[in-house]
């Protein structure tokens, strides 16, 4: 179990005891002094576009729609497997996520690729099941089953430190790199706070470099100033030579000295 999950459960337990004391049900909070784990906020890697293609090419047919849904919605695996056809509104292009981690419904738009995938799945699914993703008996897939089989595919591809939940990271990261604002991404992911979403906004070094290269303030730097000074000096020398030649032809070098004195 992840440290973050333990912390959430412990925080809930502390809150329950606090309320129980207020209501006079208990006299003390036995978990009051239990310290939370220090969470590791290391940024988890996301899949590049080339890796996404390899993943989809390797996945079995029953797995592909699940992976595509994760990539285009950022939904958790449990949320995807709980989806019923009633949750998918093809007319409006909206998915309603009813069973969520924080028990709050959220509404996710479908893009063309996801809509086509789910429409094909519904049309070609011969099972009379309410679930969008189900096994041959019409029962929804078990979370462990999909997670385990997904890990086997990842291992086969040689991708390190990646699990199904990292598709959620991939969704958010590519949205950020496409220019989506962080608040919109927060709403799509269903995060309570913006701080949680910022953990998903890690960007590829190449994208960050290309972004910085867009900056052009038009300011003079020390080397452009130096180049300008050198150019100015060359022009002055050139002008002087022309003057010397012109005056030499008129017959007097003294005139040059006098001219430069009067017009420095």
mmCIF file with all atom_site columns, C-alpha atoms in Angstrom, residues 113-236:
data_model
loop_
_atom_site.group_PDB
_atom_site.id
_atom_site.type_symbol
_atom_site.label_atom_id
_atom_site.label_alt_id
_atom_site.label_comp_id
_atom_site.label_asym_id
_atom_site.label_entity_id
_atom_site.label_seq_id
_atom_site.pdbx_PDB_ins_code
_atom_site.Cartn_x
_atom_site.Cartn_y
_atom_site.Cartn_z
_atom_site.occupancy
_atom_site.B_iso_or_equiv
_atom_site.pdbx_formal_charge
_atom_site.auth_seq_id
_atom_site.auth_comp_id
_atom_site.auth_asym_id
_atom_site.auth_atom_id
_atom_site.pdbx_PDB_model_num
ATOM 1   C CA . UNK A 1 113 ? -10.763 8.795   -31.040 1.00 0.00 ? 113 UNK A CA 1
ATOM 2   C CA . UNK A 1 114 ? -12.189 7.737   -27.686 1.00 0.00 ? 114 UNK A CA 1
ATOM 3   C CA . UNK A 1 115 ? -15.787 8.058   -28.886 1.00 0.00 ? 115 UNK A CA 1
ATOM 4   C CA . UNK A 1 116 ? -15.040 5.899   -31.946 1.00 0.00 ? 116 UNK A CA 1
ATOM 5   C CA . UNK A 1 117 ? -13.344 3.293   -29.759 1.00 0.00 ? 117 UNK A CA 1
ATOM 6   C CA . UNK A 1 118 ? -16.260 3.006   -27.339 1.00 0.00 ? 118 UNK A CA 1
ATOM 7   C CA . UNK A 1 119 ? -18.889 3.047   -30.097 1.00 0.00 ? 119 UNK A CA 1
ATOM 8   C CA . UNK A 1 120 ? -17.063 0.196   -31.850 1.00 0.00 ? 120 UNK A CA 1
ATOM 9   C CA . UNK A 1 121 ? -16.821 -1.706  -28.570 1.00 0.00 ? 121 UNK A CA 1
ATOM 10  C CA . UNK A 1 122 ? -20.540 -1.367  -27.878 1.00 0.00 ? 122 UNK A CA 1
ATOM 11  C CA . UNK A 1 123 ? -21.525 -2.298  -31.425 1.00 0.00 ? 123 UNK A CA 1
ATOM 12  C CA . UNK A 1 124 ? -19.366 -5.428  -31.514 1.00 0.00 ? 124 UNK A CA 1
ATOM 13  C CA . UNK A 1 125 ? -19.962 -6.603  -27.956 1.00 0.00 ? 125 UNK A CA 1
ATOM 14  C CA . UNK A 1 126 ? -22.422 -9.502  -28.129 1.00 0.00 ? 126 UNK A CA 1
ATOM 15  C CA . UNK A 1 127 ? -22.787 -9.780  -24.366 1.00 0.00 ? 127 UNK A CA 1
ATOM 16  C CA . UNK A 1 128 ? -25.866 -8.446  -22.628 1.00 0.00 ? 128 UNK A CA 1
ATOM 17  C CA . UNK A 1 129 ? -23.901 -6.705  -19.884 1.00 0.00 ? 129 UNK A CA 1
ATOM 18  C CA . UNK A 1 130 ? -24.375 -3.263  -18.350 1.00 0.00 ? 130 UNK A CA 1
ATOM 19  C CA . UNK A 1 131 ? -20.593 -2.894  -18.022 1.00 0.00 ? 131 UNK A CA 1
ATOM 20  C CA . UNK A 1 132 ? -18.566 -1.293  -20.795 1.00 0.00 ? 132 UNK A CA 1
ATOM 21  C CA . UNK A 1 133 ? -15.554 -3.478  -19.996 1.00 0.00 ? 133 UNK A CA 1
ATOM 22  C CA . UNK A 1 134 ? -16.451 -7.037  -19.079 1.00 0.00 ? 134 UNK A CA 1
ATOM 23  C CA . UNK A 1 135 ? -15.216 -10.607 -19.366 1.00 0.00 ? 135 UNK A CA 1
ATOM 24  C CA . UNK A 1 136 ? -16.775 -13.410 -21.407 1.00 0.00 ? 136 UNK A CA 1
ATOM 25  C CA . UNK A 1 137 ? -19.438 -13.932 -18.724 1.00 0.00 ? 137 UNK A CA 1
ATOM 26  C CA . UNK A 1 138 ? -20.527 -10.314 -18.808 1.00 0.00 ? 138 UNK A CA 1
ATOM 27  C CA . UNK A 1 139 ? -19.007 -9.522  -15.426 1.00 0.00 ? 139 UNK A CA 1
ATOM 28  C CA . UNK A 1 140 ? -16.788 -6.473  -15.089 1.00 0.00 ? 140 UNK A CA 1
ATOM 29  C CA . UNK A 1 141 ? -13.078 -7.214  -15.134 1.00 0.00 ? 141 UNK A CA 1
ATOM 30  C CA . UNK A 1 142 ? -11.385 -7.537  -11.766 1.00 0.00 ? 142 UNK A CA 1
ATOM 31  C CA . UNK A 1 143 ? -8.940  -4.722  -11.079 1.00 0.00 ? 143 UNK A CA 1
ATOM 32  C CA . UNK A 1 144 ? -6.178  -7.196  -10.203 1.00 0.00 ? 144 UNK A CA 1
ATOM 33  C CA . UNK A 1 145 ? -6.646  -9.085  -13.480 1.00 0.00 ? 145 UNK A CA 1
ATOM 34  C CA . UNK A 1 146 ? -6.223  -6.020  -15.692 1.00 0.00 ? 146 UNK A CA 1
ATOM 35  C CA . UNK A 1 147 ? -3.407  -4.594  -13.579 1.00 0.00 ? 147 UNK A CA 1
ATOM 36  C CA . UNK A 1 148 ? -1.509  -7.900  -13.633 1.00 0.00 ? 148 UNK A CA 1
ATOM 37  C CA . UNK A 1 149 ? -1.875  -8.391  -17.387 1.00 0.00 ? 149 UNK A CA 1
ATOM 38  C CA . UNK A 1 150 ? -0.957  -4.774  -18.061 1.00 0.00 ? 150 UNK A CA 1
ATOM 39  C CA . UNK A 1 151 ? 2.244   -5.207  -16.047 1.00 0.00 ? 151 UNK A CA 1
ATOM 40  C CA . UNK A 1 152 ? 3.151   -8.230  -18.174 1.00 0.00 ? 152 UNK A CA 1
ATOM 41  C CA . UNK A 1 153 ? 2.831   -6.148  -21.348 1.00 0.00 ? 153 UNK A CA 1
ATOM 42  C CA . UNK A 1 154 ? 4.948   -3.367  -19.842 1.00 0.00 ? 154 UNK A CA 1
ATOM 43  C CA . UNK A 1 155 ? 7.621   -5.872  -18.857 1.00 0.00 ? 155 UNK A CA 1
ATOM 44  C CA . UNK A 1 156 ? 7.562   -7.368  -22.348 1.00 0.00 ? 156 UNK A CA 1
ATOM 45  C CA . UNK A 1 157 ? 8.174   -3.905  -23.824 1.00 0.00 ? 157 UNK A CA 1
ATOM 46  C CA . UNK A 1 158 ? 11.068  -3.284  -21.438 1.00 0.00 ? 158 UNK A CA 1
ATOM 47  C CA . UNK A 1 159 ? 9.480   -0.168  -19.924 1.00 0.00 ? 159 UNK A CA 1
ATOM 48  C CA . UNK A 1 160 ? 10.794  0.451   -16.408 1.00 0.00 ? 160 UNK A CA 1
ATOM 49  C CA . UNK A 1 161 ? 8.924   1.773   -13.348 1.00 0.00 ? 161 UNK A CA 1
ATOM 50  C CA . UNK A 1 162 ? 5.530   1.971   -15.002 1.00 0.00 ? 162 UNK A CA 1
ATOM 51  C CA . UNK A 1 163 ? 2.126   0.677   -13.923 1.00 0.00 ? 163 UNK A CA 1
ATOM 52  C CA . UNK A 1 164 ? -1.456  1.211   -15.082 1.00 0.00 ? 164 UNK A CA 1
ATOM 53  C CA . UNK A 1 165 ? -1.918  4.232   -12.822 1.00 0.00 ? 165 UNK A CA 1
ATOM 54  C CA . UNK A 1 166 ? 0.951   5.925   -14.677 1.00 0.00 ? 166 UNK A CA 1
ATOM 55  C CA . UNK A 1 167 ? -1.376  6.266   -17.674 1.00 0.00 ? 167 UNK A CA 1
ATOM 56  C CA . UNK A 1 168 ? -3.047  8.925   -15.547 1.00 0.00 ? 168 UNK A CA 1
ATOM 57  C CA . UNK A 1 169 ? 0.308   10.708  -15.305 1.00 0.00 ? 169 UNK A CA 1
ATOM 58  C CA . UNK A 1 170 ? 0.669   10.348  -19.068 1.00 0.00 ? 170 UNK A CA 1
ATOM 59  C CA . UNK A 1 171 ? -2.744  11.929  -19.661 1.00 0.00 ? 171 UNK A CA 1
ATOM 60  C CA . UNK A 1 172 ? -1.981  14.961  -17.483 1.00 0.00 ? 172 UNK A CA 1
ATOM 61  C CA . UNK A 1 173 ? 1.589   15.424  -18.724 1.00 0.00 ? 173 UNK A CA 1
ATOM 62  C CA . UNK A 1 174 ? 0.631   15.466  -22.396 1.00 0.00 ? 174 UNK A CA 1
ATOM 63  C CA . UNK A 1 175 ? -2.204  17.896  -21.678 1.00 0.00 ? 175 UNK A CA 1
ATOM 64  C CA . UNK A 1 176 ? 0.262   20.281  -20.027 1.00 0.00 ? 176 UNK A CA 1
ATOM 65  C CA . UNK A 1 177 ? 2.675   19.948  -22.941 1.00 0.00 ? 177 UNK A CA 1
ATOM 66  C CA . UNK A 1 178 ? -0.184  20.678  -25.331 1.00 0.00 ? 178 UNK A CA 1
ATOM 67  C CA . UNK A 1 179 ? -0.845  23.965  -23.550 1.00 0.00 ? 179 UNK A CA 1
ATOM 68  C CA . UNK A 1 180 ? -3.845  23.040  -21.370 1.00 0.00 ? 180 UNK A CA 1
ATOM 69  C CA . UNK A 1 181 ? -4.161  25.134  -18.221 1.00 0.00 ? 181 UNK A CA 1
ATOM 70  C CA . UNK A 1 182 ? -3.532  23.436  -14.890 1.00 0.00 ? 182 UNK A CA 1
ATOM 71  C CA . UNK A 1 183 ? -6.950  24.299  -13.407 1.00 0.00 ? 183 UNK A CA 1
ATOM 72  C CA . UNK A 1 184 ? -8.775  22.512  -16.229 1.00 0.00 ? 184 UNK A CA 1
ATOM 73  C CA . UNK A 1 185 ? -6.527  19.480  -15.751 1.00 0.00 ? 185 UNK A CA 1
ATOM 74  C CA . UNK A 1 186 ? -7.326  19.552  -12.035 1.00 0.00 ? 186 UNK A CA 1
ATOM 75  C CA . UNK A 1 187 ? -11.043 19.331  -12.814 1.00 0.00 ? 187 UNK A CA 1
ATOM 76  C CA . UNK A 1 188 ? -10.545 16.519  -15.319 1.00 0.00 ? 188 UNK A CA 1
ATOM 77  C CA . UNK A 1 189 ? -8.533  14.493  -12.812 1.00 0.00 ? 189 UNK A CA 1
ATOM 78  C CA . UNK A 1 190 ? -10.974 15.219  -9.987  1.00 0.00 ? 190 UNK A CA 1
ATOM 79  C CA . UNK A 1 191 ? -8.324  16.534  -7.609  1.00 0.00 ? 191 UNK A CA 1
ATOM 80  C CA . UNK A 1 192 ? -9.416  18.375  -4.485  1.00 0.00 ? 192 UNK A CA 1
ATOM 81  C CA . UNK A 1 193 ? -6.449  20.731  -4.495  1.00 0.00 ? 193 UNK A CA 1
ATOM 82  C CA . UNK A 1 194 ? -4.239  22.236  -7.184  1.00 0.00 ? 194 UNK A CA 1
ATOM 83  C CA . UNK A 1 195 ? -1.142  20.991  -5.352  1.00 0.00 ? 195 UNK A CA 1
ATOM 84  C CA . UNK A 1 196 ? -2.107  17.405  -6.181  1.00 0.00 ? 196 UNK A CA 1
ATOM 85  C CA . UNK A 1 197 ? -2.376  18.232  -9.881  1.00 0.00 ? 197 UNK A CA 1
ATOM 86  C CA . UNK A 1 198 ? 1.016   19.946  -9.980  1.00 0.00 ? 198 UNK A CA 1
ATOM 87  C CA . UNK A 1 199 ? 2.639   16.585  -9.283  1.00 0.00 ? 199 UNK A CA 1
ATOM 88  C CA . UNK A 1 200 ? 1.403   15.432  -12.670 1.00 0.00 ? 200 UNK A CA 1
ATOM 89  C CA . UNK A 1 201 ? 2.656   18.459  -14.586 1.00 0.00 ? 201 UNK A CA 1
ATOM 90  C CA . UNK A 1 202 ? 6.263   17.322  -14.974 1.00 0.00 ? 202 UNK A CA 1
ATOM 91  C CA . UNK A 1 203 ? 7.400   18.117  -18.488 1.00 0.00 ? 203 UNK A CA 1
ATOM 92  C CA . UNK A 1 204 ? 9.943   16.529  -20.788 1.00 0.00 ? 204 UNK A CA 1
ATOM 93  C CA . UNK A 1 205 ? 13.330  18.330  -20.920 1.00 0.00 ? 205 UNK A CA 1
ATOM 94  C CA . UNK A 1 206 ? 12.980  18.765  -24.690 1.00 0.00 ? 206 UNK A CA 1
ATOM 95  C CA . UNK A 1 207 ? 9.626   20.484  -24.339 1.00 0.00 ? 207 UNK A CA 1
ATOM 96  C CA . UNK A 1 208 ? 10.931  22.796  -21.624 1.00 0.00 ? 208 UNK A CA 1
ATOM 97  C CA . UNK A 1 209 ? 13.920  23.719  -23.795 1.00 0.00 ? 209 UNK A CA 1
ATOM 98  C CA . UNK A 1 210 ? 11.752  24.491  -26.828 1.00 0.00 ? 210 UNK A CA 1
ATOM 99  C CA . UNK A 1 211 ? 9.459   26.575  -24.622 1.00 0.00 ? 211 UNK A CA 1
ATOM 100 C CA . UNK A 1 212 ? 12.351  28.681  -23.318 1.00 0.00 ? 212 UNK A CA 1
ATOM 101 C CA . UNK A 1 213 ? 13.638  29.166  -26.871 1.00 0.00 ? 213 UNK A CA 1
ATOM 102 C CA . UNK A 1 214 ? 10.377  31.006  -27.646 1.00 0.00 ? 214 UNK A CA 1
ATOM 103 C CA . UNK A 1 215 ? 11.515  33.912  -25.459 1.00 0.00 ? 215 UNK A CA 1
ATOM 104 C CA . UNK A 1 216 ? 12.860  36.836  -27.480 1.00 0.00 ? 216 UNK A CA 1
ATOM 105 C CA . UNK A 1 217 ? 13.171  40.160  -25.618 1.00 0.00 ? 217 UNK A CA 1
ATOM 106 C CA . UNK A 1 218 ? 15.317  41.906  -28.246 1.00 0.00 ? 218 UNK A CA 1
ATOM 107 C CA . UNK A 1 219 ? 17.871  43.067  -25.676 1.00 0.00 ? 219 UNK A CA 1
ATOM 108 C CA . UNK A 1 220 ? 21.562  43.771  -26.451 1.00 0.00 ? 220 UNK A CA 1
ATOM 109 C CA . UNK A 1 221 ? 23.946  41.362  -24.815 1.00 0.00 ? 221 UNK A CA 1
ATOM 110 C CA . UNK A 1 222 ? 27.620  41.951  -24.198 1.00 0.00 ? 222 UNK A CA 1
ATOM 111 C CA . UNK A 1 223 ? 28.655  40.124  -27.363 1.00 0.00 ? 223 UNK A CA 1
ATOM 112 C CA . UNK A 1 224 ? 26.184  42.004  -29.606 1.00 0.00 ? 224 UNK A CA 1
ATOM 113 C CA . UNK A 1 225 ? 27.406  45.295  -28.138 1.00 0.00 ? 225 UNK A CA 1
ATOM 114 C CA . UNK A 1 226 ? 30.994  44.265  -28.795 1.00 0.00 ? 226 UNK A CA 1
ATOM 115 C CA . UNK A 1 227 ? 30.124  43.338  -32.368 1.00 0.00 ? 227 UNK A CA 1
ATOM 116 C CA . UNK A 1 228 ? 28.388  46.679  -32.853 1.00 0.00 ? 228 UNK A CA 1
ATOM 117 C CA . UNK A 1 229 ? 31.459  48.541  -31.556 1.00 0.00 ? 229 UNK A CA 1
ATOM 118 C CA . UNK A 1 230 ? 33.734  46.620  -33.915 1.00 0.00 ? 230 UNK A CA 1
ATOM 119 C CA . UNK A 1 231 ? 31.430  47.372  -36.834 1.00 0.00 ? 231 UNK A CA 1
ATOM 120 C CA . UNK A 1 232 ? 31.368  51.055  -35.909 1.00 0.00 ? 232 UNK A CA 1
ATOM 121 C CA . UNK A 1 233 ? 35.196  51.181  -35.753 1.00 0.00 ? 233 UNK A CA 1
ATOM 122 C CA . UNK A 1 234 ? 35.488  49.562  -39.178 1.00 0.00 ? 234 UNK A CA 1
ATOM 123 C CA . UNK A 1 235 ? 33.084  52.102  -40.647 1.00 0.00 ? 235 UNK A CA 1
ATOM 124 C CA . UNK A 1 236 ? 35.091  54.988  -39.147 1.00 0.00 ? 236 UNK A CA 1
#
